[in-house]
């Protein structure tokens, strides 16, 4: 048990050293002690990054739902597995026990089987954050079908592209979804998508909003009556360790989305191990991750990681601003949440609002806070630490990617001393390397470079669906025998990592390498600034110059713009140096963002370079309208 729950820094270093000295022994012990297997593996690991080919626990047989559900039943049958908090705070929360979860998963699995879904078939899931979403993932896993969740905020074109890319025969959706005050017609979006998806035979529809929707004869069916009629027992399909568990699409730097393929055993072992350690999860804790299951964070740290540990995982249907900006804290207080995991973009949005929204709530149940998705700036980190965590809850700044399946770099609470804006240390089994532009590893501390991982870990994606060549080119060609993350990072004097942003965001000004994140940090420290994004644009003398898009807080709106510009550049000069001063500053009402909250720098870069003729697809943005507004006022 000792290497499952790390309790102090000394132990972290011991476990880490062991994991690097003999990774196979390390993962062998963890897999052996903490999971149920139908058959043990013949080999822990086979790998070759030049092909690339990665196989963990080969020869093993298992079903992940036995590990996430069945094995808990004799001790935790009546424990809440999923705690559902609806969009509307007046609608009662729902507690789904492990026993109930098993019945629902088995019933849905039987429905899928009746509709002809077999092991290996792909099922696209396009559902809001309601319990049926988690049940649908697990029902697929129960029978060995490969799920591909499409975030229920993507357009019909995005749905169609993904359905066709993975060759799904079935789509599971709902009549609609609630988001704050709005109701969204999900089924209408699926109907539009289906015009371009001739191979989809069945669309199963969950009732959520009671909207009056179109049901296509022979294709569309309500799920509820089928579930009612289905048997509540479904034997788990026995899977090979390396059978695909799911496909999840992530956007590439260009063109088509990449269908990252995750397989069964390694993904299970790694997400369960990291969940337990990074959140220091203890029996009876109430864990809440605010992500959507449409993203990898939801797959790994709402569904699989927590359930593999027999945890209670909160699923929240709503948004942080409804009915007001205190909703997150309301939910924390109501359910006595112990671990809270969210994104910097949400923290920044809430930090803009009045402190009373936080202070009027009892947040004393909280033990650990987490962030994920982008670099967190100092100001947001301190706000989170001071006002949400009351300086008592360690913040785990967790760095990872859709491709990595689980968290790779993060503090371990109560063991690793935290440091604002630093993801700190690699988790056991993770061997990071910083590389220079010539492909040489930069050793020692107080250095920065391109972040690679030089040894496999169990939950890494194995391929891109239908395009292994692209997988190889994207991740394994830039640096020989290493997985390239696409991120830049620095390693400080004690070996802590700070992720500085995508390397494509590095801007070279007069020969100096500048990361966008530290400049944005500096600007965001200005009391009038809510958020900012820096991009480079061509400059005759400097090569590149810096263009800053700055969104003001409400309190900053009345300030004189010229003075503000001077003050912002003064902040940058103080924090980084005059070299990082902005050539141009444009005040904007909002920044264009992806639905997962990432700033679309690609578009901002084009606007800054006055190259607005081809901005690419902006339809998947959260707020496409701000793009035209920014173009109109471009400097
Ligand atoms: C889990 C997730 C991956 C990219 C990644 C990096 C950025 C994620 C971060 C972070 C700084 C963190 N990122 N976590 N940057 N600090 N703690 O977000 O996956 O949507 O695939 O994004 O997000 O740039 O490369 P995904």
XYZ file of C-alpha atoms and ligand atoms in Angstrom:
661
model
C 0.000 0.000 0.000
C 2.837 2.345 0.770
C 3.414 3.493 -2.774
C -0.279 4.197 -3.359
C -0.887 7.080 -0.981
C 2.067 9.418 -0.640
C 2.127 11.200 2.708
C 5.186 13.440 2.865
C 7.889 14.927 0.665
C 10.542 12.434 1.685
C 8.219 9.639 0.702
C 7.490 11.332 -2.623
C 11.199 11.396 -3.464
C 11.611 7.764 -2.401
C 8.654 6.625 -4.466
C 9.727 8.788 -7.388
C 13.256 7.376 -7.419
C 11.920 3.859 -7.265
C 9.511 4.560 -10.122
C 12.323 5.803 -12.332
C 14.887 3.188 -11.398
C 12.545 0.370 -12.199
C 9.302 1.572 -13.783
C 8.108 -1.920 -14.580
C 8.350 -3.113 -10.983
C 6.741 0.068 -9.799
C 3.641 -0.211 -12.005
C 3.531 -3.980 -11.603
C 3.093 -3.602 -7.833
C 0.457 -0.897 -8.118
C -1.537 -2.787 -10.719
C -1.329 -6.012 -8.746
C -2.415 -4.580 -5.396
C -5.173 -2.200 -6.304
C -7.279 -3.630 -9.117
C -9.226 -6.721 -10.059
C -8.012 -8.657 -13.056
C -9.576 -11.608 -14.842
C -6.076 -12.620 -15.887
C -2.683 -11.163 -14.945
C -0.348 -9.683 -17.556
C 2.554 -11.492 -19.160
C 4.647 -8.356 -19.524
C 4.328 -4.979 -17.807
C 5.652 -2.886 -20.679
C 6.719 -3.055 -24.291
C 7.638 0.153 -26.011
C 9.357 1.702 -28.950
C 8.932 5.455 -29.436
C 10.350 5.281 -32.947
C 7.346 3.359 -34.326
C 5.719 4.483 -31.941
C 4.295 1.461 -30.133
C 3.405 1.387 -26.459
C 1.857 -1.582 -24.682
C 1.170 -1.834 -20.974
C 0.108 -4.958 -19.083
C 0.011 -7.097 -22.204
C -1.816 -10.368 -21.823
C -3.949 -9.048 -18.961
C -7.728 -9.404 -19.102
C -10.157 -7.154 -17.292
C -13.202 -4.962 -17.478
C -12.819 -1.411 -16.218
C -16.427 -1.270 -14.952
C -15.754 -4.205 -12.618
C -13.021 -2.035 -11.145
C -15.140 1.115 -11.064
C -18.373 -0.473 -9.824
C -18.758 -4.197 -9.066
C -15.815 -4.595 -6.762
C -17.083 -1.812 -4.493
C -20.552 -3.272 -4.025
C -19.915 -5.456 -0.993
C -18.448 -2.575 1.015
C -19.853 0.513 -0.672
C -23.118 -0.619 -2.255
C -25.087 2.129 -0.509
C -22.415 4.778 -0.784
C -23.083 7.652 -3.188
C -21.063 7.147 -6.352
C -22.442 10.092 -8.315
C -23.851 13.167 -6.625
C -25.774 15.064 -9.247
C -26.290 18.795 -8.738
C -28.761 20.130 -11.335
C -28.524 23.441 -13.156
C -31.500 24.796 -11.241
C -30.630 25.042 -7.529
C -34.283 24.448 -6.632
C -34.264 21.047 -8.267
C -33.150 18.522 -5.656
C -29.690 17.007 -5.931
C -29.653 13.285 -6.714
C -27.519 10.684 -4.968
C -26.808 7.634 -7.095
C -25.344 4.815 -5.032
C -22.840 2.297 -6.349
C -25.619 -0.310 -6.383
C -27.919 1.962 -8.397
C -25.074 2.856 -10.707
C -24.462 -0.823 -11.397
C -28.124 -1.371 -12.293
C -28.272 1.629 -14.577
C -25.032 0.799 -16.322
C -26.114 -2.803 -16.866
C -29.508 -1.750 -18.168
C -28.050 0.720 -20.604
C -25.438 -1.849 -21.644
C -28.253 -4.278 -22.428
C -30.050 -1.620 -24.451
C -26.904 -1.020 -26.487
C -26.484 -4.748 -27.079
C -30.109 -5.056 -28.194
C -29.446 -2.339 -30.746
C -26.596 -4.355 -32.174
C -23.645 -2.634 -30.538
C -20.807 -5.119 -30.123
C -17.320 -5.100 -28.679
C -15.165 -2.669 -30.650
C -18.080 -0.674 -32.128
C -17.952 3.102 -31.664
C -20.723 5.042 -29.947
C -20.797 8.836 -29.983
C -22.201 10.432 -26.843
C -23.517 13.997 -27.070
C -25.113 14.685 -23.710
C -25.198 17.454 -21.129
C -23.757 16.965 -17.641
C -26.516 14.677 -16.373
C -26.021 11.248 -14.756
C -26.912 9.440 -18.000
C -23.681 10.810 -19.474
C -21.512 8.963 -16.948
C -23.778 5.920 -17.235
C -23.398 5.941 -21.028
C -19.589 5.893 -20.835
C -19.668 3.009 -18.396
C -22.334 1.121 -20.371
C -20.081 1.217 -23.420
C -17.127 0.069 -21.344
C -19.254 -2.734 -19.861
C -19.720 -4.329 -23.293
C -16.387 -3.321 -24.795
C -17.801 -0.655 -27.104
C -15.562 2.366 -27.674
C -17.116 5.622 -26.529
C -16.408 8.951 -28.082
C -17.893 11.834 -26.149
C -18.431 15.045 -28.065
C -18.769 18.071 -25.797
C -22.426 19.124 -25.908
C -21.565 22.652 -26.896
C -20.019 21.749 -30.230
C -21.875 22.525 -33.436
C -23.593 20.034 -35.729
C -20.631 20.173 -38.117
C -18.269 19.259 -35.306
C -20.537 16.370 -34.297
C -20.753 15.093 -37.872
C -16.988 15.281 -38.426
C -16.339 13.241 -35.287
C -19.109 10.697 -35.901
C -17.781 10.058 -39.398
C -14.132 10.030 -38.416
C -14.633 7.266 -35.857
C -17.338 5.456 -37.836
C -19.929 5.458 -35.064
C -23.109 3.420 -35.595
C -24.979 5.024 -32.732
C -25.390 8.426 -31.105
C -26.713 8.966 -27.584
C -28.124 12.441 -26.958
C -30.910 14.251 -25.106
C -33.946 16.322 -25.988
C -32.098 19.385 -24.757
C -29.850 20.793 -22.096
C -29.916 23.497 -19.468
C -27.109 26.027 -19.137
C -27.898 28.761 -16.670
C -30.957 30.592 -17.929
C -30.705 29.053 -21.369
C -32.130 25.852 -22.807
C -30.258 24.350 -25.727
C -31.808 22.231 -28.441
C -29.298 19.374 -28.496
C -31.514 17.049 -30.478
C -31.912 19.638 -33.237
C -28.128 19.860 -33.487
C -27.879 16.074 -33.728
C -30.618 16.026 -36.389
C -28.612 18.475 -38.494
C -25.446 16.460 -37.974
C -27.201 13.235 -38.975
C -27.861 14.607 -42.465
C -24.145 14.124 -43.002
C -23.829 10.798 -41.140
C -25.404 8.021 -43.233
C -23.861 5.215 -41.174
C -25.605 6.035 -37.906
C -28.383 3.490 -37.385
C -29.724 4.545 -33.980
C -30.075 7.742 -32.020
C -31.051 7.163 -28.391
C -32.600 10.162 -26.675
C -32.537 10.949 -22.955
C -35.395 13.102 -21.707
C -34.131 16.138 -19.826
C -35.925 19.356 -20.802
C -39.208 17.883 -22.076
C -38.801 19.952 -25.208
C -41.071 19.063 -28.072
C -38.624 17.445 -30.467
C -38.634 15.659 -33.788
C -38.139 11.873 -33.610
C -37.168 10.189 -36.829
C -39.048 6.959 -37.377
C -36.765 3.918 -37.343
C -33.744 5.889 -36.135
C -34.628 7.804 -32.969
C -35.893 6.263 -29.745
C -36.400 7.461 -26.192
C -33.957 5.780 -23.860
C -36.177 5.608 -20.749
C -38.698 2.981 -21.921
C -35.867 0.847 -23.309
C -34.056 1.035 -19.960
C -37.239 0.131 -18.115
C -37.619 -3.009 -20.169
C -33.954 -3.997 -19.998
C -32.484 -6.634 -17.667
C -30.558 -5.202 -14.726
C -27.695 -7.629 -15.074
C -25.084 -7.559 -17.765
C -21.931 -9.620 -17.528
C -18.871 -7.505 -18.230
C -17.145 -8.154 -21.527
C -13.656 -9.407 -20.802
C -11.225 -7.065 -22.498
C -7.547 -7.209 -23.349
C -5.353 -4.674 -21.594
C -4.686 -2.846 -24.850
C -8.251 -2.875 -26.231
C -9.413 0.696 -26.896
C -11.584 2.164 -24.148
C -12.409 5.469 -25.779
C -11.601 8.018 -28.444
C -11.550 11.679 -27.504
C -11.011 14.411 -30.056
C -8.626 17.258 -29.443
C -7.907 20.115 -31.799
C -4.620 20.081 -33.621
C -2.672 23.123 -34.653
C -4.272 22.795 -38.058
C -7.118 21.078 -39.797
C -8.930 18.000 -38.638
C -9.374 17.190 -34.952
C -7.243 14.323 -33.675
C -9.083 11.310 -32.265
C -6.819 10.323 -29.396
C -7.188 6.634 -28.586
C -6.915 5.511 -24.972
C -6.737 1.855 -24.036
C -8.052 -0.037 -21.053
C -5.613 -1.269 -18.420
C -2.954 1.431 -18.415
C -5.525 4.218 -18.450
C -7.349 2.664 -15.506
C -4.218 2.130 -13.417
C -2.799 5.582 -14.013
C -5.985 7.649 -13.554
C -6.850 5.770 -10.347
C -3.345 6.142 -8.927
C -3.079 9.847 -9.733
C -6.597 10.621 -8.529
C -5.840 9.156 -5.136
C -2.521 10.925 -4.729
C -3.103 14.295 -6.339
C -6.348 14.860 -4.468
C -5.325 12.871 -1.377
C -8.710 11.271 -1.606
C -9.947 9.549 1.596
C -13.044 7.428 2.112
C -16.076 9.669 2.762
C -14.594 12.694 1.012
C -16.866 14.516 -1.420
C -14.860 15.303 -4.523
C -15.952 17.839 -7.130
C -14.395 18.530 -10.490
C -16.251 21.277 -12.382
C -15.059 20.186 -15.830
C -17.427 18.774 -18.429
C -17.183 15.056 -19.194
C -16.843 16.167 -22.810
C -13.196 16.914 -22.027
C -10.411 14.597 -20.860
C -10.518 16.113 -17.365
C -14.071 14.865 -16.985
C -13.267 11.398 -18.352
C -10.289 10.852 -16.050
C -11.207 12.859 -12.975
C -15.006 12.856 -12.819
C -15.670 9.322 -14.026
C -12.878 6.750 -14.175
C -10.304 7.880 -11.579
C -12.794 8.655 -8.794
C -14.992 5.594 -9.385
C -11.992 3.257 -9.504
C -11.279 4.518 -5.989
C -14.858 4.048 -4.792
C -15.185 7.802 -4.379
C -18.199 10.101 -4.335
C -17.902 12.316 -7.403
C -20.058 15.402 -7.910
C -21.512 16.037 -11.365
C -22.622 19.632 -11.880
C -24.989 20.453 -14.706
C -24.852 24.238 -14.437
C -22.534 27.190 -14.873
C -20.587 29.257 -12.296
C -22.708 32.368 -12.869
C -26.211 30.943 -12.383
C -28.311 31.906 -10.531
C -25.435 34.145 -9.400
C -21.657 34.184 -9.082
C -21.852 32.382 -5.764
C -23.088 29.108 -7.272
C -19.810 27.167 -6.976
C -19.505 28.129 -3.314
C -23.142 27.337 -2.751
C -22.577 23.804 -4.031
C -19.386 23.405 -1.963
C -21.281 24.443 1.164
C -24.372 22.377 0.404
C -22.539 19.107 -0.225
C -19.564 19.744 2.067
C -17.160 19.310 -0.806
C -13.654 18.321 0.301
C -11.703 18.518 -2.971
C -12.532 21.154 -5.560
C -10.955 21.067 -9.035
C -11.567 23.812 -11.613
C -9.936 25.896 -14.367
C -8.014 29.188 -14.084
C -10.456 30.822 -16.476
C -13.299 30.132 -14.024
C -11.228 31.454 -11.133
C -10.431 34.670 -12.995
C -14.072 35.176 -13.913
C -15.179 34.728 -10.306
C -12.377 36.851 -8.919
C -13.757 39.770 -10.966
C -16.975 39.667 -8.973
C -17.720 40.923 -5.484
C -16.019 39.028 -2.667
C -19.337 38.655 -0.863
C -20.216 35.885 -3.309
C -17.449 33.822 -1.724
C -17.435 35.168 1.799
C -21.113 34.549 2.411
C -20.520 30.788 2.185
C -19.099 28.253 4.578
C -16.223 26.657 2.693
C -14.630 25.017 5.724
C -15.161 21.494 4.330
C -12.512 22.118 1.649
C -9.139 20.378 2.021
C -7.553 20.493 -1.423
C -8.015 22.863 -4.390
C -6.993 22.066 -7.934
C -6.562 23.820 -11.267
C -6.121 22.530 -14.800
C -6.210 23.549 -18.431
C -3.869 26.501 -18.746
C -1.177 28.276 -16.782
C -2.611 29.963 -13.718
C -1.455 33.544 -13.172
C -0.204 34.753 -9.801
C -3.148 36.999 -9.099
C -5.696 34.246 -9.691
C -3.599 31.775 -7.672
C -3.545 34.096 -4.672
C -7.219 34.889 -4.929
C -8.019 31.143 -4.980
C -5.630 30.492 -2.112
C -6.753 33.395 0.079
C -10.486 33.530 -0.496
C -11.499 30.015 -1.418
C -8.885 27.973 0.431
C -8.499 30.391 3.351
C -4.736 29.768 3.002
C -5.295 26.297 4.433
C -5.861 24.245 1.295
C -2.919 23.322 -0.886
C -3.501 24.201 -4.544
C -2.611 21.457 -6.969
C -1.732 23.059 -10.294
C -2.069 19.940 -12.422
C -0.386 19.893 -15.802
C -1.442 17.309 -18.366
C -3.149 16.849 -21.752
C -5.836 14.896 -23.582
C -2.960 12.873 -24.974
C -1.464 12.033 -21.577
C -4.727 10.609 -20.187
C -3.838 11.636 -16.651
C -1.993 14.274 -14.624
C 1.779 14.210 -15.181
C 3.131 17.158 -13.200
C 1.502 18.318 -9.982
C 2.158 18.909 -6.325
C 1.029 16.190 -3.948
C -0.954 18.013 -1.281
C 0.587 18.128 2.188
C 3.797 16.656 0.724
C 5.012 19.042 -1.986
C 5.283 22.680 -0.867
C 3.349 24.667 -3.460
C 4.636 27.685 -5.345
C 2.300 30.030 -7.232
C 2.182 29.342 -11.004
C 4.301 26.190 -10.663
C 2.961 22.721 -11.414
C 6.001 21.664 -9.346
C 7.179 18.045 -9.577
C 6.615 15.104 -11.910
C 4.375 12.403 -10.487
C 5.914 8.980 -9.916
C 6.651 7.261 -13.207
C 6.944 10.515 -15.172
C 10.332 11.423 -16.604
C 10.257 14.945 -18.049
C 13.047 16.387 -20.155
C 13.619 19.957 -21.299
C 15.019 20.165 -24.817
C 16.751 22.933 -26.703
C 15.996 23.814 -30.323
C 18.819 21.562 -31.560
C 17.257 18.508 -29.963
C 19.625 18.255 -27.010
C 18.399 17.676 -23.503
C 19.069 20.594 -21.163
C 20.171 19.216 -17.836
C 20.503 20.930 -14.471
C 18.219 23.457 -12.853
C 17.249 27.053 -13.603
C 16.809 26.250 -17.269
C 13.972 26.329 -19.751
C 13.112 24.502 -22.924
C 10.610 22.377 -24.731
C 8.866 19.900 -22.516
C 9.195 16.255 -23.493
C 8.625 12.997 -21.644
C 11.291 10.402 -22.211
C 9.724 7.241 -20.857
C 6.212 5.833 -21.331
C 3.555 6.030 -18.609
C 0.499 3.780 -18.531
C -2.207 6.248 -19.644
C -0.559 7.781 -22.683
C -2.672 7.792 -25.864
C -1.607 4.929 -28.128
C -2.493 6.411 -31.500
C -4.718 8.824 -33.392
C -7.794 6.979 -34.626
C -7.231 6.034 -38.250
C -3.994 8.009 -38.572
C -1.023 6.460 -36.841
C 1.330 8.439 -39.084
C -0.064 11.727 -37.782
C 0.391 10.448 -34.227
C 4.029 9.732 -34.969
C 4.639 13.053 -36.688
C 2.870 15.182 -34.100
C 4.383 13.711 -30.976
C 7.463 11.613 -31.741
C 9.407 13.254 -34.558
C 10.439 16.645 -33.156
C 12.731 14.969 -30.604
C 14.128 11.501 -31.123
C 12.795 8.850 -28.754
C 10.785 11.346 -26.769
C 7.137 12.292 -26.514
C 6.895 16.013 -27.328
C 4.151 17.829 -25.449
C 4.050 21.042 -27.488
C 4.512 23.015 -24.272
C 7.430 25.028 -23.012
C 8.522 24.828 -19.392
C 11.153 26.057 -17.028
C 12.760 24.191 -14.162
C 13.631 26.339 -11.155
C 16.491 25.988 -8.689
C 14.849 23.122 -6.785
C 13.633 21.257 -9.843
C 10.062 22.584 -9.884
C 8.430 22.896 -13.293
C 6.501 25.873 -14.487
C 4.604 25.452 -17.723
C 5.112 28.606 -19.726
C 2.538 27.888 -22.435
C 2.458 26.298 -25.844
C 5.762 26.654 -27.583
C 3.957 28.077 -30.535
C 3.163 30.986 -28.228
C 6.779 31.876 -27.736
C 7.532 35.181 -29.344
C 11.038 36.223 -30.247
C 11.432 39.976 -29.900
C 14.771 41.442 -30.908
C 16.290 38.022 -30.426
C 14.844 37.510 -26.958
C 12.545 34.613 -26.273
C 9.440 35.773 -24.480
C 6.677 33.481 -23.214
C 3.188 34.886 -23.394
C 2.139 33.593 -19.975
C 4.586 35.593 -17.816
C 3.746 38.812 -19.663
C 0.047 38.174 -19.239
C 0.701 37.483 -15.565
C 2.334 40.839 -15.183
C -0.510 42.673 -16.910
C -3.162 40.800 -14.975
C -1.644 42.087 -11.753
C -2.854 45.545 -12.691
C -5.931 46.249 -10.541
C -8.011 47.417 -13.523
C -7.279 44.351 -15.674
C -9.478 41.246 -15.751
C -7.706 39.214 -18.398
C -5.265 39.586 -21.253
C -3.711 37.806 -24.207
C -0.396 38.573 -25.845
C 0.544 37.674 -29.392
C 3.401 38.534 -31.686
C 3.133 40.465 -34.937
C 5.785 41.213 -37.551
C 7.990 44.241 -36.897
C 10.570 45.764 -39.258
C 13.348 46.147 -36.762
C 12.618 43.790 -33.904
C 11.488 40.858 -36.012
C 8.417 40.560 -33.848
C 6.678 42.986 -31.566
C 4.064 42.374 -28.921
C 0.373 43.040 -29.278
C -1.742 42.921 -26.131
C -5.480 42.383 -26.001
C -6.666 43.570 -22.625
C -10.035 43.072 -21.008
C -10.784 45.474 -18.168
C -12.629 44.820 -14.967
C -15.854 46.730 -14.545
C -14.049 49.002 -12.104
C -11.443 49.796 -14.766
C -13.883 50.793 -17.486
C -13.986 54.459 -16.495
C -10.184 54.902 -16.442
C -8.329 56.978 -19.022
C -7.075 54.585 -21.691
C -3.769 56.306 -22.389
C -2.842 56.321 -18.727
C -3.817 52.688 -18.458
C -1.580 51.790 -21.378
C 1.360 53.491 -19.690
C 0.676 51.745 -16.407
C 0.369 48.358 -18.069
C 3.716 48.757 -19.761
C 5.165 49.934 -16.473
C 3.947 46.704 -14.822
C 5.609 44.656 -17.560
C 8.821 46.606 -17.260
C 8.801 45.923 -13.542
C 7.997 42.248 -13.788
C 9.976 41.193 -16.828
C 11.908 44.113 -18.303
C 11.430 46.793 -20.939
C 12.043 44.227 -23.664
C 8.622 42.751 -22.967
C 6.778 46.073 -23.302
C 3.778 46.014 -25.608
C 3.974 47.794 -28.913
C 0.190 47.934 -29.154
C -2.571 47.568 -26.623
C -6.173 47.030 -27.636
C -8.915 47.078 -25.017
C -11.561 44.442 -25.710
C -14.832 43.494 -24.060
C -13.884 39.799 -24.046
C -11.252 37.430 -25.438
C -12.224 34.816 -28.030
C -12.218 31.439 -26.292
C -12.691 27.803 -27.087
C -15.490 26.066 -25.295
C -13.010 24.610 -22.860
C -11.959 28.123 -21.914
C -8.705 28.409 -23.806
C -7.891 31.733 -25.417
C -7.764 31.378 -29.220
C -4.383 32.961 -29.774
C -4.253 31.727 -33.350
C -7.080 34.118 -34.257
C -5.659 36.979 -32.207
C -2.306 36.539 -33.926
C -3.927 36.844 -37.347
C -5.862 39.952 -36.339
C -2.722 41.555 -34.909
C -0.901 40.911 -38.201
C -3.874 42.430 -40.079
C -4.353 39.090 -41.788
C -8.085 38.793 -41.281
C -9.014 37.286 -44.633
C -8.796 33.697 -43.457
C -9.408 33.241 -39.773
C -10.322 29.576 -40.171
C -13.281 28.022 -38.406
C -14.530 30.276 -35.626
C -17.846 28.462 -35.220
C -16.614 26.298 -32.362
C -15.709 29.336 -30.269
C -17.612 30.096 -27.118
C -18.076 33.699 -28.208
C -17.554 34.077 -31.995
C -19.135 37.543 -31.907
C -16.155 39.081 -30.101
C -13.958 38.248 -33.086
C -15.811 40.671 -35.363
C -15.878 43.264 -32.615
C -12.101 43.034 -32.214
C -11.528 43.232 -35.969
C -13.691 46.346 -36.189
C -11.631 48.164 -33.633
C -8.264 46.835 -34.690
C -5.474 49.343 -34.217
C -6.015 18.510 -19.218
C -6.125 19.451 -20.387
C -3.658 20.516 -22.837
C -2.859 21.805 -22.810
C -1.442 21.588 -22.380
C -1.090 22.956 -21.799
C -2.382 23.402 -21.155
C -3.142 22.090 -19.127
C -2.067 23.106 -17.537
C -1.715 23.696 -18.763
C -0.294 25.159 -17.681
C -1.462 23.630 -16.343
N -2.410 23.054 -19.729
N -2.951 22.115 -17.801
N -0.832 24.725 -18.835
N -0.578 24.657 -16.482
N -1.751 23.149 -15.123
O -6.291 20.645 -20.233
O -6.001 18.869 -21.632
O -7.452 20.234 -23.197
O -5.731 18.572 -24.045
O -5.048 20.770 -23.032
O -3.416 22.702 -21.849
O -0.752 23.842 -22.825
O -0.616 21.221 -23.463
P -6.117 19.588 -23.045
